[in-house]
Coordinates of C-alpha atoms and ligand atoms in Angstrom, one line a residue:
M30 CA 33.4 -18.8 -2.2
K31 CA 30.3 -16.9 -0.7
K32 CA 28.0 -18.9 1.5
I33 CA 24.3 -18.1 0.9
A34 CA 21.3 -18.5 3.2
L35 CA 18.3 -18.5 1.0
I36 CA 15.0 -17.5 2.6
G37 CA 12.1 -18.1 0.1
S38 CA 14.0 -20.7 -2.0
T39 CA 10.8 -22.1 -3.6
G40 CA 9.6 -18.7 -5.0
S41 CA 10.3 -17.0 -8.3
I42 CA 13.3 -15.0 -6.9
G43 CA 14.5 -17.9 -4.8
R44 CA 14.7 -20.3 -7.8
Q45 CA 16.6 -17.6 -9.8
V46 CA 19.1 -17.3 -6.9
L47 CA 19.7 -21.0 -7.3
N48 CA 20.2 -20.5 -11.1
C49 CA 23.0 -18.1 -10.2
V50 CA 24.5 -20.7 -7.9
D51 CA 24.3 -23.3 -10.7
R52 CA 25.9 -20.8 -13.2
H53 CA 28.8 -20.1 -10.8
P54 CA 29.4 -23.1 -8.6
D55 CA 32.9 -21.9 -7.9
K56 CA 31.7 -18.6 -6.5
F57 CA 28.6 -19.5 -4.4
K58 CA 27.5 -22.2 -2.0
I59 CA 24.0 -22.7 -0.5
V60 CA 24.2 -23.3 3.3
S61 CA 20.5 -23.0 4.1
L62 CA 17.2 -23.1 2.4
S63 CA 13.8 -21.9 3.7
A64 CA 10.3 -22.4 2.2
G65 CA 6.7 -21.7 3.1
S66 CA 4.5 -24.6 2.0
N67 CA 6.1 -26.1 -1.1
A68 CA 7.6 -29.2 0.6
K69 CA 8.0 -31.1 -2.7
L70 CA 10.2 -28.5 -4.3
L71 CA 12.1 -27.9 -1.0
A72 CA 12.8 -31.6 -0.9
E73 CA 14.3 -31.5 -4.4
Q74 CA 16.4 -28.5 -3.5
I75 CA 17.7 -30.2 -0.3
E76 CA 18.7 -33.2 -2.4
K77 CA 20.6 -31.1 -4.9
Y78 CA 22.3 -28.5 -2.7
K79 CA 22.7 -30.4 0.5
P80 CA 22.4 -27.4 2.8
E81 CA 23.4 -27.5 6.5
I82 CA 19.9 -26.3 7.4
A83 CA 16.5 -26.3 5.7
T84 CA 13.2 -24.9 7.1
L85 CA 9.5 -25.2 6.2
T86 CA 7.0 -22.8 7.7
N87 CA 3.9 -24.8 6.9
P88 CA 4.7 -28.4 8.0
E89 CA 1.5 -29.9 6.3
N90 CA 3.5 -31.9 3.7
A91 CA 6.7 -32.2 5.7
S92 CA 6.7 -36.0 5.2
L93 CA 7.7 -35.4 1.6
I94 CA 11.1 -34.3 2.9
K95 CA 13.4 -37.3 3.5
S96 CA 15.9 -36.7 6.3
I97 CA 19.5 -36.4 5.1
N98 CA 22.3 -36.7 7.6
S99 CA 24.0 -33.5 6.5
T100 CA 20.9 -31.3 6.7
T101 CA 19.2 -30.2 9.9
L102 CA 15.5 -29.6 9.4
Y103 CA 13.2 -27.1 11.2
F104 CA 9.4 -26.9 10.8
G105 CA 6.8 -24.4 11.9
E106 CA 5.9 -20.7 12.3
N107 CA 9.2 -19.1 13.2
S108 CA 11.5 -21.8 11.7
M109 CA 12.9 -19.7 8.9
E110 CA 15.0 -17.6 11.3
H111 CA 17.1 -20.8 11.9
A112 CA 18.2 -20.5 8.3
I113 CA 20.3 -17.5 9.2
T114 CA 23.4 -19.4 10.2
T115 CA 26.5 -18.0 11.8
D116 CA 28.8 -19.1 9.0
C117 CA 26.8 -17.7 6.0
D118 CA 28.1 -14.5 4.2
I119 CA 24.9 -13.4 2.5
V120 CA 21.3 -13.8 3.5
V121 CA 18.9 -13.5 0.5
V122 CA 15.5 -12.5 1.8
S123 CA 13.1 -13.5 -1.0
V124 CA 10.0 -14.5 1.0
V125 CA 6.9 -12.5 0.1
G126 CA 5.2 -10.2 2.7
F127 CA 5.7 -8.8 6.1
C128 CA 7.1 -12.1 7.4
G129 CA 10.5 -11.1 5.9
L130 CA 11.1 -8.3 8.4
K131 CA 12.2 -10.4 11.3
C132 CA 14.8 -12.2 9.0
V133 CA 16.1 -8.9 7.8
L134 CA 16.5 -7.6 11.4
K135 CA 18.1 -10.8 12.6
S136 CA 20.6 -10.8 9.7
I137 CA 21.7 -7.3 10.4
E138 CA 22.1 -8.0 14.1
M139 CA 24.4 -10.9 13.0
D140 CA 26.4 -8.4 10.8
K141 CA 25.5 -10.2 7.6
T142 CA 25.1 -8.9 4.1
V143 CA 21.4 -8.9 3.2
A144 CA 20.4 -9.2 -0.5
L145 CA 16.9 -7.9 -0.2
A146 CA 14.1 -8.8 -2.6
N147 CA 11.3 -8.6 0.0
K148 CA 10.1 -5.0 -0.3
E149 CA 7.3 -5.4 2.2
A150 CA 9.9 -5.6 5.1
L151 CA 11.4 -2.2 4.2
V152 CA 8.0 -0.6 3.6
A153 CA 6.8 -1.6 7.0
G154 CA 10.0 -1.6 9.0
G155 CA 12.4 0.7 7.0
K156 CA 13.0 2.8 10.1
L157 CA 13.9 -0.2 12.3
V158 CA 16.1 -1.6 9.5
T159 CA 18.0 1.6 8.9
D160 CA 18.4 2.4 12.6
L161 CA 19.8 -1.1 13.2
L162 CA 22.2 -0.8 10.2
K163 CA 23.7 2.3 11.9
K164 CA 24.5 0.1 15.0
H165 CA 25.9 -2.6 12.8
P166 CA 28.3 -0.9 10.3
K167 CA 29.6 -4.3 9.2
A168 CA 26.2 -5.4 8.0
K169 CA 25.1 -4.4 4.4
L170 CA 21.7 -4.1 2.8
L171 CA 21.9 -4.6 -1.0
P172 CA 18.9 -4.2 -3.3
V173 CA 17.6 -7.0 -5.5
D174 CA 14.4 -5.3 -6.7
S175 CA 15.3 -4.3 -10.3
E176 CA 14.5 -0.6 -10.0
H177 CA 16.5 -0.2 -6.8
S178 CA 19.4 -2.2 -8.3
A179 CA 19.3 0.1 -11.3
I180 CA 19.5 3.1 -9.1
W181 CA 22.3 1.5 -7.1
Q182 CA 24.1 0.8 -10.3
S183 CA 23.4 4.4 -11.6
L184 CA 25.0 5.6 -8.3
G185 CA 28.1 3.6 -9.2
L186 CA 27.2 1.0 -6.5
D187 CA 27.6 3.8 -3.8
K188 CA 24.3 4.2 -2.0
D189 CA 25.6 7.4 -0.2
R190 CA 26.5 9.3 -3.4
P191 CA 24.5 12.6 -3.5
F192 CA 21.8 13.1 -6.3
K193 CA 19.1 15.5 -7.3
K194 CA 16.3 13.0 -7.8
L195 CA 15.5 9.3 -8.4
I196 CA 13.3 8.4 -11.4
L197 CA 11.6 5.0 -11.0
T198 CA 10.2 3.3 -14.2
A199 CA 7.0 1.2 -14.1
S200 CA 5.7 -1.1 -16.8
G201 CA 2.1 -0.2 -16.0
G202 CA 1.2 -3.8 -15.4
A203 CA -1.2 -6.1 -17.1
F204 CA -4.0 -3.5 -17.5
R205 CA -2.1 -0.5 -18.7
D206 CA -4.0 -0.4 -21.9
K207 CA -7.4 -1.0 -20.4
T208 CA -10.0 1.7 -19.5
Y209 CA -11.3 2.1 -16.0
E210 CA -14.6 0.7 -17.2
E211 CA -12.9 -2.4 -18.5
L212 CA -11.2 -3.0 -15.1
K213 CA -14.5 -3.7 -13.5
S214 CA -14.7 -7.2 -14.9
V215 CA -11.0 -8.3 -15.0
T216 CA -10.2 -11.6 -13.3
A217 CA -7.1 -12.9 -11.4
S218 CA -5.9 -14.9 -14.4
D219 CA -6.1 -11.6 -16.5
A220 CA -4.0 -9.8 -13.8
L221 CA -1.4 -12.6 -13.8
K222 CA -0.5 -12.0 -17.4
H223 CA 2.3 -9.5 -16.9
P224 CA 3.5 -8.0 -20.2
N225 CA 7.2 -8.1 -19.4
W226 CA 8.1 -10.1 -16.3
L227 CA 7.4 -13.5 -14.9
M228 CA 7.1 -13.2 -11.1
G229 CA 5.2 -14.5 -8.1
D230 CA 1.4 -14.0 -8.0
K231 CA 1.2 -11.3 -5.4
I232 CA 3.7 -9.0 -7.0
T233 CA 2.2 -9.5 -10.4
V234 CA -1.2 -8.3 -9.1
D235 CA 0.6 -5.4 -7.3
C236 CA 2.1 -4.4 -10.7
A237 CA -1.4 -4.3 -12.3
T238 CA -2.7 -2.0 -9.5
M239 CA 0.7 -0.2 -9.3
M240 CA 0.6 -0.8 -5.6
N241 CA 4.0 -2.3 -6.4
K242 CA 5.4 1.0 -7.6
G243 CA 4.0 2.7 -4.4
L244 CA 5.8 0.1 -2.3
E245 CA 8.9 0.6 -4.4
V246 CA 8.8 4.4 -3.8
M247 CA 8.9 3.7 -0.1
E248 CA 11.6 1.1 -0.5
A249 CA 13.7 3.7 -2.4
M250 CA 13.1 6.2 0.4
W251 CA 14.7 3.9 2.9
L252 CA 17.4 2.4 0.7
F253 CA 18.7 5.7 -0.6
N254 CA 17.8 8.0 2.3
C255 CA 15.6 9.9 -0.1
P256 CA 12.6 12.1 0.7
L257 CA 9.3 11.4 -1.2
E258 CA 9.5 14.7 -3.1
K259 CA 12.8 13.6 -4.7
I260 CA 11.2 10.5 -6.3
E261 CA 9.5 10.6 -9.7
V262 CA 7.6 7.7 -11.3
I263 CA 7.2 7.3 -15.0
I264 CA 5.5 4.6 -17.0
H265 CA 7.9 2.9 -19.5
P266 CA 6.0 0.1 -21.1
E267 CA 9.0 -1.7 -22.6
S268 CA 10.8 -2.2 -19.2
I269 CA 14.2 -1.7 -20.7
I270 CA 15.4 1.2 -18.6
H271 CA 15.1 -0.1 -15.1
S272 CA 15.3 3.2 -13.3
M273 CA 17.4 6.4 -13.3
V274 CA 19.3 8.9 -11.1
E275 CA 19.4 12.6 -11.9
Y276 CA 22.5 14.4 -10.5
D277 CA 22.8 18.1 -9.5
D278 CA 24.0 19.1 -12.9
S279 CA 20.8 17.6 -14.5
A280 CA 22.8 14.7 -16.0
V281 CA 20.7 11.5 -15.9
V282 CA 22.3 8.1 -15.5
C283 CA 20.3 5.0 -16.1
Q284 CA 20.8 1.2 -16.1
L285 CA 19.2 -0.7 -19.0
A286 CA 19.0 -4.3 -20.2
Y287 CA 16.3 -6.7 -21.4
P288 CA 13.9 -7.4 -18.5
S289 CA 15.4 -10.2 -16.4
M290 CA 15.9 -10.5 -12.7
E291 CA 19.1 -12.4 -13.3
I292 CA 21.2 -9.2 -13.4
P293 CA 20.0 -7.6 -10.2
I294 CA 19.9 -10.9 -8.3
Q295 CA 23.4 -11.9 -9.3
L296 CA 24.9 -8.5 -8.7
A297 CA 23.6 -8.5 -5.1
L298 CA 25.4 -11.9 -4.7
S299 CA 28.6 -11.1 -6.5
Y300 CA 29.0 -7.4 -5.4
P301 CA 31.4 -5.7 -5.9
D302 CA 32.2 -8.0 -8.8
R303 CA 30.1 -8.5 -11.9
L304 CA 29.9 -12.1 -13.3
K305 CA 28.5 -13.5 -16.5
T306 CA 24.8 -14.0 -16.9
D307 CA 22.7 -15.6 -19.6
V308 CA 21.0 -12.3 -20.5
E309 CA 21.5 -11.3 -24.1
S310 CA 23.3 -8.1 -25.0
Y311 CA 20.7 -5.3 -25.6
D312 CA 20.0 -4.5 -29.2
F313 CA 19.4 -0.8 -29.5
L314 CA 17.8 -1.1 -32.9
S315 CA 15.2 -3.7 -31.6
K316 CA 12.6 -1.3 -30.3
N317 CA 11.7 2.3 -29.6
L318 CA 11.6 3.2 -25.9
T319 CA 8.5 5.2 -24.8
F320 CA 7.4 6.9 -21.7
R321 CA 4.0 7.9 -20.3
K322 CA 2.7 9.9 -17.3
V323 CA 1.0 7.8 -14.5
D324 CA -2.8 8.2 -14.5
L325 CA -3.6 8.4 -10.8
D326 CA -7.3 7.9 -11.5
K327 CA -6.6 4.5 -13.1
Y328 CA -4.1 3.5 -10.4
P329 CA -5.8 4.6 -7.1
C330 CA -3.7 2.0 -5.1
F331 CA -0.5 3.8 -6.2
K332 CA -2.0 7.1 -5.0
L333 CA -3.0 5.5 -1.7
A334 CA 0.6 4.2 -1.3
L335 CA 2.0 7.7 -1.8
E336 CA -0.5 9.0 0.8
S337 CA 0.6 6.4 3.3
A338 CA 4.2 7.3 2.6
K339 CA 3.4 10.9 3.5
L340 CA 1.5 9.8 6.7
G341 CA 4.6 7.8 7.7
D342 CA 5.0 5.9 11.1
N343 CA 2.9 2.7 11.0
Y344 CA 0.7 3.7 8.0
P345 CA 2.9 2.1 5.3
C346 CA 2.8 -1.1 7.4
A347 CA -1.0 -1.1 7.6
L348 CA -1.2 -0.4 3.8
S349 CA 1.1 -3.2 2.9
A350 CA -0.6 -5.7 5.3
A351 CA -4.1 -4.8 4.1
N352 CA -2.9 -5.1 0.5
E353 CA -1.5 -8.6 1.1
V354 CA -4.9 -9.8 2.3
A355 CA -6.9 -8.0 -0.3
V356 CA -4.7 -9.3 -3.1
H357 CA -5.1 -12.8 -1.6
L358 CA -8.9 -12.5 -1.6
F359 CA -8.8 -11.2 -5.3
L360 CA -6.5 -14.1 -6.3
K361 CA -9.0 -16.5 -4.8
G362 CA -11.7 -14.9 -6.9
L363 CA -13.5 -13.7 -3.7
I364 CA -13.4 -9.9 -4.4
P365 CA -13.4 -7.9 -7.6
Y366 CA -10.1 -6.3 -8.8
L367 CA -11.3 -2.7 -8.2
S368 CA -12.2 -3.6 -4.6
I369 CA -8.6 -4.2 -3.7
Y370 CA -8.4 -0.4 -3.3
D371 CA -11.6 -0.2 -1.2
Y372 CA -10.3 -2.8 1.2
V373 CA -6.9 -1.2 1.7
L374 CA -8.5 2.2 2.1
Y375 CA -10.9 0.8 4.7
A376 CA -8.0 -0.7 6.7
L377 CA -5.9 2.5 6.5
E378 CA -8.8 4.6 7.7
K379 CA -9.2 2.4 10.7
T380 CA -5.5 2.4 11.5
V381 CA -4.4 4.4 14.6
R382 CA -1.0 6.2 14.4
R383 CA 1.7 4.4 16.4
E384 CA 5.4 5.1 16.5
V385 CA 7.5 2.5 14.7
T386 CA 8.7 -0.3 17.1
L387 CA 8.7 -4.0 16.2
E388 CA 5.9 -4.6 18.7
N389 CA 3.7 -1.8 17.3
L390 CA 4.3 -3.0 13.7
L391 CA 3.3 -6.6 14.6
E392 CA 0.1 -5.2 16.1
T393 CA -0.5 -2.8 13.2
D394 CA 0.1 -5.7 10.7
A395 CA -2.3 -8.0 12.5
L396 CA -5.0 -5.3 12.9
A397 CA -4.8 -4.2 9.3
R398 CA -5.3 -7.8 8.2
S399 CA -8.3 -8.2 10.5
F400 CA -9.9 -4.9 9.2
V401 CA -9.8 -6.3 5.7
L402 CA -11.4 -9.6 6.8
E403 CA -14.0 -7.7 8.8
K404 CA -15.0 -5.7 5.7
Y405 CA -15.0 -8.8 3.6
K406 CA -17.4 -10.6 6.0
G407 CA -19.6 -7.5 6.3
D408 CA -19.8 -7.2 2.4
L409 CA -20.8 -10.9 2.2
N410 CA -23.7 -10.3 4.6
D411 CA -25.0 -7.2 2.7
Ligands
NDP514 P1 6.8 -16.0 -4.8 O1 5.3 -16.0 -4.4 O2 7.2 -16.6 -6.1 O3 7.7 -16.7 -3.7 C1 7.5 -16.4 -2.4 C2 8.4 -17.2 -1.5 O4 8.2 -16.9 -0.1 C3 8.2 -18.7 -1.7 O5 9.4 -19.4 -1.5 C4 7.3 -19.0 -0.5 O6 7.3 -20.4 -0.1 C5 7.9 -18.2 0.5 N1 7.0 -17.8 1.7 C6 5.8 -17.2 1.6 N2 5.3 -17.1 2.9 C7 6.2 -17.7 3.7 C8 6.2 -17.9 5.1 N3 5.2 -17.5 5.9 N4 7.3 -18.5 5.6 C9 8.3 -18.9 4.8 N5 8.3 -18.8 3.5 C10 7.3 -18.1 2.9 O7 7.3 -14.5 -4.7 P2 8.4 -13.7 -5.5 O8 9.6 -14.6 -5.6 O9 7.9 -13.2 -6.8 O10 8.7 -12.5 -4.6 C11 9.4 -12.6 -3.4 C12 9.6 -11.1 -2.9 O11 10.5 -10.5 -3.8 C13 8.4 -10.3 -2.8 O12 8.5 -9.4 -1.7 C14 8.4 -9.5 -4.1 O13 7.7 -8.2 -3.9 C15 9.9 -9.3 -4.3 N6 10.3 -9.1 -5.7 C16 10.0 -10.1 -6.6 C17 10.4 -9.9 -7.9 C18 10.2 -11.0 -8.9 O14 10.7 -10.9 -10.1 N7 9.6 -12.1 -8.6 C19 11.0 -8.7 -8.4 C20 11.3 -7.7 -7.4 C21 10.9 -8.0 -6.1 P3 6.3 -21.5 -0.7 O15 6.2 -21.3 -2.2 O16 7.1 -22.8 -0.4 O17 5.1 -21.4 0.0
MG515 MG1 10.6 -3.9 -9.0

């Protein structure tokens, strides 16, 4: 029986982790749950899974959570770190955004297996995470993101196997068939209609801009110790091939299945075993698989992410933080879709190079967020 600490239990990934637990109650047990603001859903989850610990970052609706003798509750800003208990085997980090980084670092320090969905942590703090993993050889970092899970599977679940290059597939997001002109008037609700996946709001917008693929390129660089030049990105509108590895002899190995996070989430929990899922077997006669080149003019955020990967140090952290705020403003209907790029670019240009330490990343993150808000206020007054 594997004991799971679930950080971000109320989100899209978090709820699917709980589906895996429901599917295999003899294999997995929830020992802690952490949520951001959704006290109502957290209360239901506490009732059902009776964890030892539950945490809620934003205590506004904490009164909805009835105290249960078997569950210790923590509320407030840094409460989610309490969810990483000494007796858990796996920490699933499925919160959205930079706030996941501290949980990843703490889990590794405690020699835990981390099932990582939160890509922003690795984009900003990949160096800290990989350095810490070297000091804690018992700790493991397993990918949940579907592309990285596909690469891991294509490497035979051996992250250290040598390869020639990694090929990440991208759906192209909600606007892949729109012209640049048409993008000027798209709304948040248009951006949230992803053609193949049902996910949280932030990542769905990131898919539309392809910032998500840029973040995933950096995630792959850290997870598979891979330089930028050895990563190719290709649009694959059907989202059946989830990513590929090309070996030295030019043989390409890929992982494919109908688009569902069930497979990558459950594999990170059950590794090294594979357990049954509810995903249908793939029917090879059901559709043609197609591929397209990424149009960098249509996806400037993707280009910007690659540029920040080349700049290195704290620039990916600034890019990701600025993007979090800009996407938030777009989702609230406060800025147009195409401005997401302008805001992230503005913050990147104002960022000063710093070496990667936790302190410098916290500062970079806070400054990048403030640069976006500064531009937003300035634009309002113009
Ligand atoms: P959601 O927005 O659906 O869920 C986010 C989760 O994080 C919620 O549980 C939310 O709590 C919690 N949260 C947010 N801020 C805080 C905070 N400050 N403190 C504690 N908890 C917080 O996102 P997704 O599940 O879609 O994505 C989660 C991560 O996984 C992201 O990094 C995303 O890029 C990555 N990912 C997601 C995929 C998907 O299919 N959804 C696929 C691959 C990667 P609450 O709702 O209670 O406020
Ligand atoms: Mg992905």
